[in-house]
């Protein structure tokens, strides 16, 4: 899978939750209040299922999930897609 | 959240949790995270399996919100603090019980005498109900002085305030022990007197129901109703998002309890709410309510 495919999938998932507002790939969606802790589990489970990865407890750090960019980067680090 | 007071003489080690739905699952997780053993009882093995999975995933994700210097708790170890069982007799040595079964009096009526017969005599029963009379539930036991209400908020591990309800026979000692229990969970209490719906749900259920009427009457879309509450009143969530979070089936049951208790038509259920529940649109937990969710 290419980076841009992964990026589109992550964005499409977030857009289901974030109804009222535009956001950039670099935006911290948690800090902006667009994604809350209730959605975090769904986000993590979506990424694991969609990309066939199991995140370690160390991976599960907010800094890896705060933006589309950081999620794509994490998937790169984990070798799911070509590293960013 | 404050740490449990080490000097507190009343520390709880083992707690029974009845019902492995949204609330019971949250209570069991919260207990385990705070180092207490929990016995989570439900009538369904399927529900218990799902509860274990939900708790495990919540614990994994909870690590995301830790402070940078905080150690990563092992979800496997924490979930190991919880015994998942269909066997009520496993409650024979618990010190405190939090009951979270469905908001139907007929079901609760069967459970309290059973708990009364199995649990130690000094064990306190906290009914995690949002609408049913605590005094009435106490009457199903031989220990009404040791029965109180604890209306936890969802998601339980993240909400630090609990509406505590004093039934007619609830003793001062039970309230003190109940507050100590909540302190161990990192929570505070607001104590109110017993009347159906207490404070929170007498207002909230009416609000959610009336918001559903607005959608049914095509005054506004669900998104616009919620937007008005968020943008104009500064609420974190609008009434329909809140209904989806609580569960629309639970909203319906609570309204019915309030209607039965007060005999006041203001608590009449909106037909659209009934229709959605009949269609299996129970909100966040079922994947769809007024909004769609990924489950």
Coordinates of C-alpha atoms in Angstrom, one line a residue:
Chain A
X1 CA 0.0 0.0 0.0
X2 CA 1.2 3.5 -0.8
X3 CA 1.4 6.4 1.6
X4 CA -1.3 8.2 -0.3
X5 CA -3.7 5.2 -0.1
X6 CA -3.1 5.0 3.6
X7 CA -3.5 8.8 4.0
X8 CA -6.9 8.7 2.2
X9 CA -8.1 5.8 4.3
X10 CA -7.2 7.5 7.6
X11 CA -8.8 10.7 6.4
X12 CA -12.0 9.0 5.3
X13 CA -12.3 7.4 8.7
X14 CA -11.8 10.6 10.6
X15 CA -14.2 12.5 8.3
X16 CA -17.0 10.2 9.5
X17 CA -16.6 11.6 13.0
X18 CA -15.6 15.1 12.3
X19 CA -18.7 16.5 10.8
X20 CA -18.7 20.3 11.2
X21 CA -15.1 21.2 10.5
X22 CA -12.3 21.0 8.0
X23 CA -8.9 19.8 9.2
X24 CA -5.4 19.5 7.7
X25 CA -3.3 16.4 7.7
X26 CA -0.9 18.0 10.2
X27 CA -3.7 19.2 12.6
X28 CA -3.7 17.7 16.1
X29 CA -7.3 16.4 16.0
X30 CA -7.3 15.7 19.7
X31 CA -6.0 19.1 20.8
X32 CA -8.6 20.7 18.5
X33 CA -11.3 18.7 20.2
X34 CA -12.3 17.1 16.9
X35 CA -11.6 13.6 18.2
X36 CA -12.2 12.7 21.8
X37 CA -11.1 9.8 24.0
X38 CA -14.3 7.9 23.3
X39 CA -13.4 7.8 19.6
X40 CA -9.8 6.9 20.3
X41 CA -10.6 3.2 20.7
X42 CA -12.5 3.1 17.5
X43 CA -9.7 4.9 15.7
X44 CA -7.1 2.4 17.0
X45 CA -9.2 -0.6 16.2
X46 CA -9.9 0.7 12.7
X47 CA -6.2 1.2 12.0
X48 CA -5.4 -2.3 13.3
X49 CA -8.1 -3.9 11.2
X50 CA -7.6 -1.9 8.1
X51 CA -3.8 -2.2 7.9
X52 CA -3.5 -5.6 9.6
X53 CA -1.2 -4.4 12.4
X54 CA -1.3 -4.9 16.1
X55 CA 0.1 -1.9 17.9
X56 CA 2.3 -2.4 21.0
X57 CA 1.6 -0.7 24.2
X58 CA 4.5 1.6 23.4
X59 CA 3.0 2.5 20.0
X60 CA -0.2 3.4 21.8
X61 CA 0.9 6.9 22.6
X62 CA -1.1 10.0 21.7
X63 CA 1.7 11.5 19.8
X64 CA 1.4 8.7 17.2
X65 CA -2.3 9.3 16.7
X66 CA -2.8 13.0 17.0
X67 CA -2.8 13.8 13.3
X68 CA -3.3 12.1 9.9
X69 CA 0.5 12.7 9.3
X70 CA 1.5 11.1 12.6
X71 CA -0.7 8.0 12.0
X72 CA 0.7 7.6 8.5
X73 CA 4.2 8.0 10.0
X74 CA 3.5 5.3 12.5
X75 CA 2.3 2.9 9.8
X76 CA 5.6 3.6 8.0
X77 CA 7.7 2.9 11.1
X78 CA 5.8 -0.3 11.6
X79 CA 6.6 -1.3 8.0
X80 CA 3.0 -1.4 6.9
X81 CA 3.6 1.2 4.2
X82 CA 6.7 2.7 2.7
X83 CA 8.4 4.7 5.5
X84 CA 7.5 8.4 5.4
Chain B
X1 CA -8.0 11.9 39.9
X2 CA -6.8 11.8 43.5
X3 CA -4.9 8.7 44.8
X4 CA -6.7 6.6 47.4
X5 CA -6.0 7.8 50.9
X6 CA -3.5 5.4 52.3
X7 CA -4.6 6.3 55.9
X8 CA -8.2 5.4 55.1
X9 CA -9.2 2.4 57.2
X10 CA -11.9 1.4 54.8
X11 CA -10.2 0.0 51.8
X12 CA -12.0 -2.3 49.5
X13 CA -10.2 -5.3 47.9
X14 CA -12.9 -7.3 46.2
X15 CA -16.0 -5.9 44.6
X16 CA -19.0 -7.5 42.8
X17 CA -20.2 -5.9 39.6
X18 CA -23.6 -7.1 38.3
X19 CA -24.4 -6.7 34.6
X20 CA -21.7 -6.5 31.9
X21 CA -23.3 -3.9 29.7
X22 CA -21.8 -0.5 29.0
X23 CA -21.9 0.7 32.7
X24 CA -20.9 -2.6 34.4
X25 CA -18.0 -3.0 32.0
X26 CA -16.8 0.5 32.8
X27 CA -17.1 0.0 36.6
X28 CA -15.2 -3.3 36.4
X29 CA -12.4 -1.7 34.3
X30 CA -12.2 1.3 36.7
X31 CA -11.9 -1.1 39.7
X32 CA -9.1 -3.1 38.1
X33 CA -7.3 0.1 37.1
X34 CA -7.4 1.2 40.7
X35 CA -6.0 -2.1 42.0
X36 CA -9.2 -3.7 43.2
X37 CA -10.3 -7.2 42.2
X38 CA -13.7 -7.3 40.5
X39 CA -16.2 -10.2 40.0
X40 CA -18.2 -9.2 36.9
X41 CA -21.4 -11.3 36.7
X42 CA -23.8 -11.5 33.8
X43 CA -26.3 -14.0 32.7
X44 CA -24.8 -14.3 29.2
X45 CA -21.4 -15.8 28.4
X46 CA -21.5 -13.9 25.0
X47 CA -21.9 -10.6 26.8
X48 CA -19.0 -11.4 29.2
X49 CA -16.7 -12.3 26.3
X50 CA -17.5 -9.0 24.6
X51 CA -17.0 -7.2 27.9
X52 CA -13.6 -8.7 28.3
X53 CA -12.6 -7.6 24.8
X54 CA -14.0 -4.1 25.4
X55 CA -12.1 -3.7 28.7
X56 CA -8.9 -5.0 27.2
X57 CA -9.1 -2.5 24.3
X58 CA -10.1 0.4 26.5
X59 CA -7.1 -0.4 28.7
X60 CA -4.8 -0.4 25.7
X61 CA -6.1 2.9 24.5
X62 CA -6.1 4.4 28.1
X63 CA -2.3 4.2 27.8
X64 CA -2.5 6.8 25.0
X65 CA -3.6 9.4 27.4
X66 CA -1.0 8.8 30.1
X67 CA 1.4 11.5 31.1
X68 CA 4.8 11.1 29.3
X69 CA 6.6 10.0 32.4
X70 CA 3.9 7.6 33.6
X71 CA 4.6 3.9 33.3
X72 CA 2.6 1.9 30.8
X73 CA 0.2 -0.4 32.6
X74 CA 0.0 -3.9 31.2
X75 CA -3.6 -4.4 29.9
X76 CA -3.3 -8.1 30.3
X77 CA -2.4 -7.8 33.9
X78 CA -5.1 -5.2 34.7
X79 CA -7.8 -7.3 33.0
X80 CA -6.6 -10.2 35.0
X81 CA -7.9 -8.4 38.1
X82 CA -11.4 -9.1 36.8
X83 CA -13.2 -12.5 37.1
X84 CA -15.9 -12.8 34.4
X85 CA -18.6 -15.2 35.5
X86 CA -22.2 -16.2 35.2
X87 CA -22.1 -17.7 38.7
X88 CA -23.6 -15.5 41.4
X89 CA -22.2 -17.6 44.2
X90 CA -18.7 -16.1 43.2
X91 CA -20.0 -13.0 45.1
X92 CA -19.9 -14.8 48.5
X93 CA -16.8 -12.9 49.7
X94 CA -17.2 -9.4 48.1
X95 CA -17.2 -6.3 50.3
X96 CA -19.2 -4.1 48.0
X97 CA -21.6 -4.6 45.0
X98 CA -22.3 -2.3 42.2
X99 CA -25.5 -3.4 40.4
X100 CA -25.8 -2.3 36.7
X101 CA -28.5 -4.4 35.2
X102 CA -31.0 -3.1 32.6
X103 CA -33.3 -0.3 33.9
X104 CA -36.3 -2.6 34.3
X105 CA -37.8 -3.0 37.8
X106 CA -38.9 -6.5 37.1
X107 CA -35.4 -7.7 36.5
X108 CA -33.9 -5.8 39.5
X109 CA -36.7 -7.3 41.7
X110 CA -35.2 -10.7 41.1
X111 CA -31.6 -9.8 41.6
X112 CA -31.7 -8.1 45.0
X113 CA -33.0 -11.0 47.0
X114 CA -30.5 -13.2 45.3
X115 CA -27.6 -10.8 46.2
X116 CA -29.0 -10.6 49.7
X117 CA -28.8 -14.3 50.1
X118 CA -25.3 -14.8 48.7
X119 CA -23.2 -11.7 49.8
X120 CA -21.8 -11.2 53.3
X121 CA -24.1 -9.4 55.7
X122 CA -21.9 -6.3 55.9
X123 CA -21.7 -6.0 52.1
X124 CA -23.1 -2.8 50.7
X125 CA -25.3 -2.8 47.6
X126 CA -25.0 0.2 45.3
X127 CA -27.6 0.4 42.6
X128 CA -26.2 2.1 39.5
X129 CA -29.6 3.2 38.3
X130 CA -30.6 6.3 36.6
X131 CA -34.3 6.3 37.5
X132 CA -35.5 3.5 39.8
X133 CA -36.3 4.2 43.4
X134 CA -33.5 3.2 45.8
X135 CA -35.9 2.9 48.6
X136 CA -37.9 0.4 46.6
X137 CA -34.8 -1.7 45.7
X138 CA -33.7 -1.7 49.4
X139 CA -37.1 -3.2 50.2
X140 CA -36.2 -6.3 48.2
X141 CA -33.4 -7.0 50.7
X142 CA -33.1 -7.6 54.4
X143 CA -30.5 -4.8 54.6
X144 CA -32.2 -1.7 53.3
X145 CA -29.8 0.4 55.5
X146 CA -26.9 -0.9 53.3
X147 CA -28.5 -0.1 50.0
X148 CA -27.8 3.2 48.2
X149 CA -27.8 4.6 44.7
X150 CA -24.7 5.4 42.7
X151 CA -25.4 6.9 39.4
X152 CA -22.1 6.6 37.6
X153 CA -21.6 8.6 34.4
X154 CA -20.4 7.1 31.1
X155 CA -17.5 6.4 30.4
X156 CA -17.1 5.4 34.0
X157 CA -13.3 5.3 34.2
X158 CA -13.1 8.9 32.9
X159 CA -15.8 10.6 34.9
X160 CA -14.9 11.7 38.3
X161 CA -18.3 12.7 39.7
X162 CA -21.0 10.3 40.8
X163 CA -24.6 11.2 41.9
X164 CA -25.1 9.2 45.1
X165 CA -28.7 8.6 46.3
X166 CA -29.8 8.2 49.8
X167 CA -32.8 5.9 50.1
X168 CA -35.3 6.3 52.9
X169 CA -33.5 3.6 55.0
X170 CA -29.9 4.2 53.9
X171 CA -27.7 4.7 56.9
X172 CA -25.1 7.4 57.5
X173 CA -22.5 4.7 57.8
X174 CA -23.4 3.3 54.4
X175 CA -23.0 6.8 52.9
X176 CA -19.6 7.2 54.5
X177 CA -18.5 3.8 53.3
X178 CA -20.0 4.5 49.9
X179 CA -18.0 7.7 49.6
X180 CA -14.8 5.9 50.7
X181 CA -15.4 3.4 48.0
X182 CA -15.8 6.1 45.4
X183 CA -12.6 7.8 46.7
X184 CA -10.8 4.6 46.1
X185 CA -12.1 4.8 42.5
X186 CA -10.8 8.3 42.3
X187 CA -14.2 9.8 42.3
X188 CA -16.3 12.3 44.3
X189 CA -19.9 12.2 45.2
X190 CA -22.9 14.6 45.3
X191 CA -25.5 13.1 47.7
X192 CA -29.1 13.6 46.8
X193 CA -32.4 12.3 48.2
X194 CA -34.4 9.5 46.6
X195 CA -37.1 10.3 44.1
X196 CA -37.3 8.7 40.6
X197 CA -34.8 10.2 38.2
X198 CA -33.0 11.9 41.1
X199 CA -31.5 15.2 39.8
X200 CA -29.6 14.3 36.7
X201 CA -32.1 12.1 34.8
X202 CA -35.3 13.8 35.8
X203 CA -34.0 16.7 33.7
X204 CA -31.8 14.8 31.2
X205 CA -34.4 12.2 30.1
X206 CA -37.0 14.9 29.5
X207 CA -34.4 16.9 27.5
X208 CA -33.4 14.0 25.3
X209 CA -37.0 12.9 24.7
X210 CA -38.0 16.4 23.8
X211 CA -35.1 16.7 21.4
X212 CA -36.3 13.5 19.7
X213 CA -39.8 15.1 19.4
X214 CA -38.1 18.1 17.6
X215 CA -36.5 15.7 15.1
X216 CA -39.8 13.8 14.7
X217 CA -41.7 17.1 14.2
X218 CA -39.1 18.1 11.6
X219 CA -38.3 21.3 13.4
X220 CA -34.6 20.6 13.0
X221 CA -32.2 17.8 12.1
X222 CA -30.4 15.9 14.8
X223 CA -27.1 17.6 13.9
X224 CA -28.7 21.0 14.2
X225 CA -30.4 20.3 17.5
X226 CA -27.1 19.2 18.9
X227 CA -25.2 22.1 17.3
X228 CA -27.5 24.6 19.1
X229 CA -26.7 23.1 22.5
X230 CA -23.0 22.9 21.8
X231 CA -22.6 26.3 20.2
X232 CA -25.2 28.4 22.1
X233 CA -25.0 26.8 25.6
X234 CA -21.4 25.6 25.6
X235 CA -22.5 22.0 26.2
X236 CA -19.8 19.4 25.3
X237 CA -22.4 17.3 23.6
X238 CA -26.0 18.0 22.4
X239 CA -29.0 16.0 23.8
X240 CA -29.1 13.5 20.8
X241 CA -25.4 12.8 20.9
X242 CA -25.8 12.2 24.6
X243 CA -28.8 9.9 24.0
X244 CA -26.7 7.9 21.5
X245 CA -23.9 7.7 24.2
X246 CA -26.2 6.5 26.9
X247 CA -28.1 4.1 24.6
X248 CA -31.5 4.9 23.2
X249 CA -33.0 1.7 24.7
X250 CA -31.8 2.9 28.2
X251 CA -33.4 6.3 27.6
X252 CA -36.7 4.6 26.7
X253 CA -36.6 2.4 29.8
X254 CA -35.8 5.3 32.0
X255 CA -38.6 7.4 30.6
X256 CA -41.0 4.5 31.2
X257 CA -39.9 4.3 34.8
X258 CA -40.3 8.0 35.3
X259 CA -43.7 7.9 33.6
X260 CA -44.8 5.0 35.9
X261 CA -43.4 6.7 39.0
X262 CA -44.9 10.2 38.5
X263 CA -47.9 9.3 36.3
X264 CA -47.1 12.6 34.6
X265 CA -47.6 12.7 30.8
X266 CA -44.5 15.0 30.4
X267 CA -42.5 11.8 30.6
X268 CA -44.3 10.2 27.6
X269 CA -42.0 8.5 25.2
X270 CA -41.6 10.0 21.8
X271 CA -42.9 7.6 19.1
X272 CA -39.7 8.1 17.0
X273 CA -37.6 7.0 20.0
X274 CA -39.7 3.8 20.3
X275 CA -39.4 3.2 16.5
X276 CA -35.6 3.6 16.6
X277 CA -35.2 1.2 19.6
X278 CA -37.5 -1.3 17.8
X279 CA -35.3 -1.0 14.7
X280 CA -32.2 -1.8 16.8
X281 CA -30.8 1.7 16.5
X282 CA -29.6 1.9 20.1
X283 CA -26.9 4.5 19.6
X284 CA -23.1 4.3 19.9
X285 CA -23.1 0.8 21.3
X286 CA -25.1 -0.7 18.3
X287 CA -23.2 1.4 15.7
X288 CA -26.1 3.7 14.9
X289 CA -28.6 6.0 16.6
X290 CA -29.1 9.6 15.6
X291 CA -25.5 9.2 14.2
X292 CA -23.5 6.4 12.7
X293 CA -20.5 4.9 14.6
X294 CA -17.9 2.4 13.8
X295 CA -18.2 -0.6 16.2

